[in-house]
Coordinates of C-alpha atoms and ligand atoms in Angstrom, one line a residue:
Chain H
X1 CA 125.7 121.0 111.3
X2 CA 127.9 121.5 108.3
X3 CA 130.3 119.0 106.9
X4 CA 133.9 119.8 106.5
X5 CA 135.6 119.4 103.1
X6 CA 137.2 116.2 104.5
X7 CA 133.9 114.8 105.6
X8 CA 132.4 115.6 102.2
X9 CA 135.2 113.6 100.7
X10 CA 134.9 110.8 103.1
X11 CA 131.2 110.4 102.6
X12 CA 131.2 111.3 98.9
X13 CA 130.0 107.8 97.7
X14 CA 127.0 108.2 100.0
X15 CA 126.3 111.8 99.1
X16 CA 126.3 110.8 95.4
X17 CA 123.3 108.5 96.1
X18 CA 120.0 110.4 95.5
X19 CA 118.5 108.4 98.3
X20 CA 121.1 109.7 100.7
X21 CA 122.7 112.9 99.5
X22 CA 124.0 115.5 102.0
X23 CA 120.7 115.5 103.8
X24 CA 120.7 111.8 104.4
X25 CA 124.4 111.8 105.4
X26 CA 123.5 114.4 108.0
X27 CA 120.8 112.1 109.3
X28 CA 123.4 109.3 109.6
X29 CA 125.7 111.7 111.4
X30 CA 123.0 112.6 113.9
X31 CA 121.9 109.0 114.4
X32 CA 122.5 106.9 117.5
X33 CA 122.7 103.1 117.0
X34 CA 123.1 100.6 119.9
X35 CA 124.9 97.3 119.4
X36 CA 124.0 94.8 122.1
X37 CA 127.0 92.5 121.9
X38 CA 130.3 93.5 120.4
X39 CA 131.0 90.0 119.1
X40 CA 130.2 88.1 115.9
X41 CA 127.3 90.1 114.6
X42 CA 128.3 93.3 116.4
X43 CA 131.7 93.3 114.8
X44 CA 130.8 93.8 111.1
X45 CA 127.9 96.0 112.1
X46 CA 130.1 98.2 114.1
X47 CA 132.7 98.5 111.4
X48 CA 130.3 99.4 108.6
X49 CA 128.2 101.7 110.7
X50 CA 131.5 103.5 111.8
X51 CA 132.5 103.8 108.1
X52 CA 129.1 105.1 107.3
X53 CA 129.6 108.0 109.7
X54 CA 126.9 107.1 112.4
X55 CA 127.1 109.8 115.0
X56 CA 127.0 107.6 118.1
X57 CA 127.5 103.9 118.4
X58 CA 126.7 102.3 121.7
X59 CA 128.5 99.0 122.6
X60 CA 127.2 96.8 125.3
X61 CA 129.4 93.8 126.3
X62 CA 130.7 92.5 129.5
X63 CA 133.2 90.1 128.1
X64 CA 136.9 90.3 127.3
X65 CA 138.3 89.1 124.0
X66 CA 139.0 85.4 123.9
X67 CA 141.2 83.7 121.4
X68 CA 138.2 81.6 120.2
X69 CA 136.4 84.8 119.3
X70 CA 138.9 85.9 116.6
X71 CA 137.6 83.3 114.0
X72 CA 134.6 85.6 113.4
X73 CA 134.7 88.7 115.6
X74 CA 136.6 90.9 113.2
X75 CA 136.4 94.0 115.4
X76 CA 139.0 92.4 117.7
X77 CA 142.6 91.6 116.8
X78 CA 145.1 89.1 118.2
X79 CA 146.8 91.7 120.6
X80 CA 143.3 92.4 122.1
X81 CA 143.0 88.9 123.7
X82 CA 142.2 89.5 127.3
X83 CA 141.0 93.1 126.8
X84 CA 137.4 94.3 127.3
X85 CA 135.5 94.0 124.0
X86 CA 134.0 97.4 124.4
X87 CA 137.4 99.0 124.8
X88 CA 138.8 97.1 121.8
X89 CA 135.7 97.9 119.8
X90 CA 135.9 101.6 120.5
X91 CA 139.5 101.7 119.4
X92 CA 138.8 100.1 116.1
X93 CA 135.7 102.2 115.4
X94 CA 137.5 105.4 116.1
X95 CA 140.6 104.4 114.1
X96 CA 138.4 103.8 111.2
X97 CA 136.4 107.0 111.7
X98 CA 137.2 109.6 114.3
X99 CA 133.9 111.3 113.6
X100 CA 132.0 108.6 115.4
X101 CA 131.6 108.9 119.2
X102 CA 131.4 105.6 121.0
X103 CA 129.5 104.9 124.3
X104 CA 130.8 101.9 126.2
X105 CA 128.7 99.8 128.5
X106 CA 130.9 97.2 130.0
X107 CA 128.0 95.2 131.6
X108 CA 125.4 92.6 130.8
X109 CA 122.1 93.7 129.5
X110 CA 119.5 93.1 132.2
X111 CA 115.9 93.9 132.9
X112 CA 117.3 96.5 135.3
X113 CA 119.5 98.5 132.9
X114 CA 117.9 97.8 129.4
X115 CA 115.3 100.6 129.2
X116 CA 117.6 103.3 130.5
X117 CA 120.2 102.4 127.8
X118 CA 117.8 101.8 125.0
X119 CA 116.0 105.1 125.5
X120 CA 119.2 106.9 124.3
X121 CA 119.2 105.3 120.9
X122 CA 117.3 105.4 117.6
X123 CA 117.9 101.8 116.5
X124 CA 118.9 98.7 118.4
X125 CA 120.9 95.8 116.9
X126 CA 120.8 92.4 118.5
X127 CA 124.2 90.7 118.4
X128 CA 123.8 88.5 121.5
X129 CA 124.3 84.8 121.7
X130 CA 121.6 83.5 124.0
X131 CA 117.8 83.3 124.0
X132 CA 117.1 85.0 127.3
X133 CA 119.0 88.1 126.1
X134 CA 117.3 87.9 122.7
X135 CA 113.9 87.9 124.3
X136 CA 115.0 90.7 126.7
X137 CA 116.1 92.8 123.8
X138 CA 112.8 92.2 122.0
X139 CA 110.9 93.2 125.0
X140 CA 113.0 96.2 125.9
X141 CA 112.7 97.5 122.3
X142 CA 109.0 97.1 122.6
X143 CA 108.7 99.0 125.9
X144 CA 111.2 101.7 124.7
X145 CA 109.4 101.8 121.4
X146 CA 112.7 101.5 119.4
X147 CA 113.1 99.7 116.1
X148 CA 115.1 96.5 116.5
X149 CA 117.2 94.6 114.0
X150 CA 117.3 91.0 115.2
X151 CA 120.0 88.6 114.0
X152 CA 121.0 85.0 114.8
X153 CA 123.7 82.7 113.5
X154 CA 124.2 79.0 114.1
X155 CA 126.4 76.5 112.3
X156 CA 125.8 77.3 108.6
X157 CA 122.5 79.1 109.1
X158 CA 121.7 82.7 109.8
X159 CA 118.5 84.8 110.3
X160 CA 117.7 88.4 110.3
X161 CA 114.5 90.4 110.7
X162 CA 113.5 93.9 111.6
X163 CA 110.9 94.7 114.2
X164 CA 109.1 98.0 114.5
X165 CA 107.2 97.8 117.8
X166 CA 103.4 97.9 117.6
X167 CA 103.7 98.0 113.8
X168 CA 105.3 94.7 112.7
X169 CA 105.6 91.2 114.1
X170 CA 107.9 91.0 117.1
X171 CA 110.1 88.0 118.1
X172 CA 107.5 86.8 120.6
X173 CA 104.8 86.9 117.9
X174 CA 106.6 83.9 116.4
X175 CA 108.6 82.5 119.3
X176 CA 106.5 82.9 122.4
X177 CA 109.3 82.2 124.9
X178 CA 112.9 80.9 125.0
X179 CA 113.2 77.2 124.4
X180 CA 113.5 74.9 127.4
X181 CA 117.2 75.0 128.5
X182 CA 117.5 71.2 128.4
X183 CA 116.9 71.1 124.7
X184 CA 119.5 73.6 123.6
X185 CA 123.1 72.9 122.8
X186 CA 125.6 75.5 124.0
X187 CA 127.2 77.9 121.5
X188 CA 130.6 76.2 122.1
X189 CA 129.1 72.8 121.2
X190 CA 127.2 74.1 118.2
X191 CA 129.9 76.0 116.3
X192 CA 129.4 78.5 113.6
X193 CA 131.1 79.2 110.3
X194 CA 132.8 82.6 110.9
X195 CA 131.8 84.4 107.7
X196 CA 128.1 84.0 108.6
X197 CA 128.6 86.7 111.2
X198 CA 129.8 89.0 108.4
X199 CA 126.8 88.2 106.2
X200 CA 124.1 88.6 108.8
X201 CA 125.8 91.4 110.7
X202 CA 126.2 93.5 107.6
X203 CA 122.5 93.0 106.7
X204 CA 121.7 94.2 110.2
X205 CA 123.8 97.3 109.6
X206 CA 122.1 97.8 106.2
X207 CA 118.7 97.7 107.9
X208 CA 119.7 100.1 110.6
X209 CA 120.9 102.6 108.0
X210 CA 117.7 102.3 106.0
X211 CA 115.7 103.0 109.2
X212 CA 117.9 106.0 110.0
X213 CA 117.5 107.3 106.4
X214 CA 113.9 106.4 106.2
X215 CA 114.4 104.8 102.8
X216 CA 113.4 101.5 101.1
X217 CA 111.3 98.7 102.5
X218 CA 112.4 97.4 105.9
X219 CA 112.8 93.7 106.6
X220 CA 109.6 93.8 108.7
X221 CA 107.1 91.0 108.9
X222 CA 109.6 88.8 107.2
X223 CA 112.3 86.5 108.5
X224 CA 115.2 86.2 106.2
X225 CA 117.0 82.9 106.6
X226 CA 120.3 82.2 105.0
X227 CA 121.7 78.8 104.3
X228 CA 125.4 79.1 103.8
X229 CA 125.8 75.5 102.6
X230 CA 123.4 76.1 99.7
X231 CA 124.1 79.8 99.4
X232 CA 120.4 80.3 99.6
X233 CA 118.2 83.0 101.2
X234 CA 114.7 82.3 102.0
X235 CA 112.1 84.7 103.2
X236 CA 109.4 83.6 105.6
X237 CA 106.4 85.8 106.0
X238 CA 105.4 86.4 109.6
X239 CA 102.7 88.7 110.9
X240 CA 101.7 90.3 114.1
X241 CA 100.1 87.7 116.3
X242 CA 96.9 88.9 118.1
X243 CA 97.7 86.3 120.8
X244 CA 101.3 87.6 121.3
X245 CA 102.1 87.7 125.0
X246 CA 103.9 91.0 124.5
X247 CA 102.4 93.0 121.6
X248 CA 99.1 91.2 121.2
X249 CA 95.6 92.2 122.2
X250 CA 95.8 90.8 125.8
X251 CA 99.5 90.9 126.7
X252 CA 100.6 89.0 129.7
X253 CA 104.0 90.7 129.7
X254 CA 103.5 94.2 131.0
X255 CA 107.0 95.0 132.3
X256 CA 110.6 94.0 131.6
X257 CA 111.9 90.8 133.1
X258 CA 114.8 88.5 132.6
X259 CA 113.4 85.5 130.8
X260 CA 115.6 82.7 131.9
X261 CA 119.3 82.1 132.5
X262 CA 121.4 83.8 129.9
X263 CA 124.1 81.1 130.3
X264 CA 121.7 78.3 129.3
X265 CA 122.6 77.9 125.7
X266 CA 122.2 79.3 122.3
X267 CA 121.4 76.7 119.7
X268 CA 118.6 74.5 118.7
X269 CA 118.1 72.7 115.5
X270 CA 117.6 69.0 114.9
X271 CA 120.6 67.6 113.0
X272 CA 119.1 67.1 109.5
Chain U
X1 CA 98.2 64.9 99.6
X2 CA 100.7 67.6 98.9
X3 CA 101.7 70.4 101.1
X4 CA 104.7 72.8 101.0
X5 CA 107.1 72.5 103.9
X6 CA 109.6 75.3 104.2
X7 CA 109.0 76.1 100.6
X8 CA 109.4 72.6 99.2
X9 CA 106.5 70.5 98.0
X10 CA 106.1 67.2 100.0
X11 CA 103.7 64.3 100.0
X12 CA 102.2 63.8 103.4
X13 CA 99.6 61.4 104.7
X14 CA 97.5 64.1 106.3
X15 CA 96.6 64.3 110.0
X16 CA 97.5 67.0 112.3
X17 CA 100.5 69.3 112.5
X18 CA 101.6 67.4 115.6
X19 CA 101.6 64.2 113.5
X20 CA 103.8 65.8 110.9
X21 CA 106.2 66.9 113.6
X22 CA 106.3 63.4 115.0
X23 CA 107.1 61.8 111.6
X24 CA 109.9 64.3 111.1
X25 CA 111.2 63.7 114.6
X26 CA 110.9 67.4 115.5
X27 CA 110.4 68.1 119.2
X28 CA 107.5 70.6 119.3
X29 CA 109.2 72.8 121.9
X30 CA 112.1 73.4 119.5
X31 CA 110.1 75.0 116.7
X32 CA 107.6 77.6 115.9
X33 CA 105.1 76.3 113.3
X34 CA 103.4 78.5 110.7
X35 CA 100.5 77.3 108.6
X36 CA 99.7 79.6 105.7
X37 CA 101.7 82.5 107.2
X38 CA 100.0 82.2 110.6
X39 CA 101.9 81.1 113.7
X40 CA 100.1 78.2 115.5
X41 CA 99.9 78.2 119.2
X42 CA 101.6 75.1 120.6
X43 CA 98.3 74.1 122.2
X44 CA 96.8 73.9 118.7
X45 CA 99.4 71.7 117.1
X46 CA 97.4 68.6 117.9
X47 CA 94.1 70.0 116.8
X48 CA 95.1 71.7 113.5
X49 CA 94.6 69.4 110.6
X50 CA 96.6 69.7 107.4
X51 CA 94.9 70.4 104.1
X52 CA 96.0 69.9 100.6
X53 CA 98.1 72.8 99.4
X54 CA 98.9 74.2 102.9
X55 CA 102.1 76.1 103.4
X56 CA 103.9 74.9 106.5
X57 CA 106.9 76.6 107.9
X58 CA 109.1 75.2 110.6
X59 CA 111.0 78.0 112.2
X60 CA 113.7 76.8 114.4
X61 CA 115.2 78.8 117.2
X62 CA 118.4 80.4 116.0
X63 CA 120.2 81.9 118.9
X64 CA 123.9 82.5 118.2
X65 CA 125.4 85.9 117.5
X66 CA 128.7 86.1 119.2
Ligands
ZN301 ZN1 104.5 90.4 119.3

């Protein structure tokens, strides 16, 4: 694959970087990145990955754009209200960069479809809003052996971490299972400061690009928590848990399953 | 004695990790607890005693993203 003159211009600021260069830009152009959720976290990730020239971006989302989404889901614009998010997302991605091909999955991620979809990608980005889906994504990335960039946002707090299956701590190494549904507030109740999606989603995109390029130090075995009120990042060391129910020495999860009701809720944190 | 909780030094009376959660009004099911970088199984919260200088991390579930 050779770049056209226009592409060399478009990606010149990447190509100038010794860590990227023409070779790295070709890696990006050949890469396939899956965004599970084309919402808050998926929006900035999609836009920057599109701008970067990622070869294929997959978008999974079964929702249509709602007016309440526009406060943070910058992939979607006011005239998109009522339209499927994957359709709106594909349009924005290709308007920004026609080099990118977009695969749309207008469906919910389930234990039934996850592996088949994940198998087609190099890196998975978690941009979903509920625990059952986050655990499903963790498990599916493990079984498909795909690196996962996990993200979460809530009120004024965000978290991001990278998981390389069988090499670094997985989500279940820390959180064994989703919280009991009775204890969680719904996303609508909890609220979120919109810009957090941009901060965490762009870190997820950065991690994905690093993985594709094979450069730097991935955000593995570390949870990076961001407190927007204090403008403070904090890194929490985590490590593989030998008792992990998924990736530990005696796993009890040996195949994919839907761990709870995805509509149960998205937020837990005692009000401090 | 002094321990570090989420990076901040705090004076605690000792006891178990479960005692600490109780004094902080944290429901054990809402949090993953790490002591010195190791995640504690929930069954061990009541049997793990805190020691001077321990690093305790409360990791709350953070589920949003949309
Ligand atoms: Zn694990």
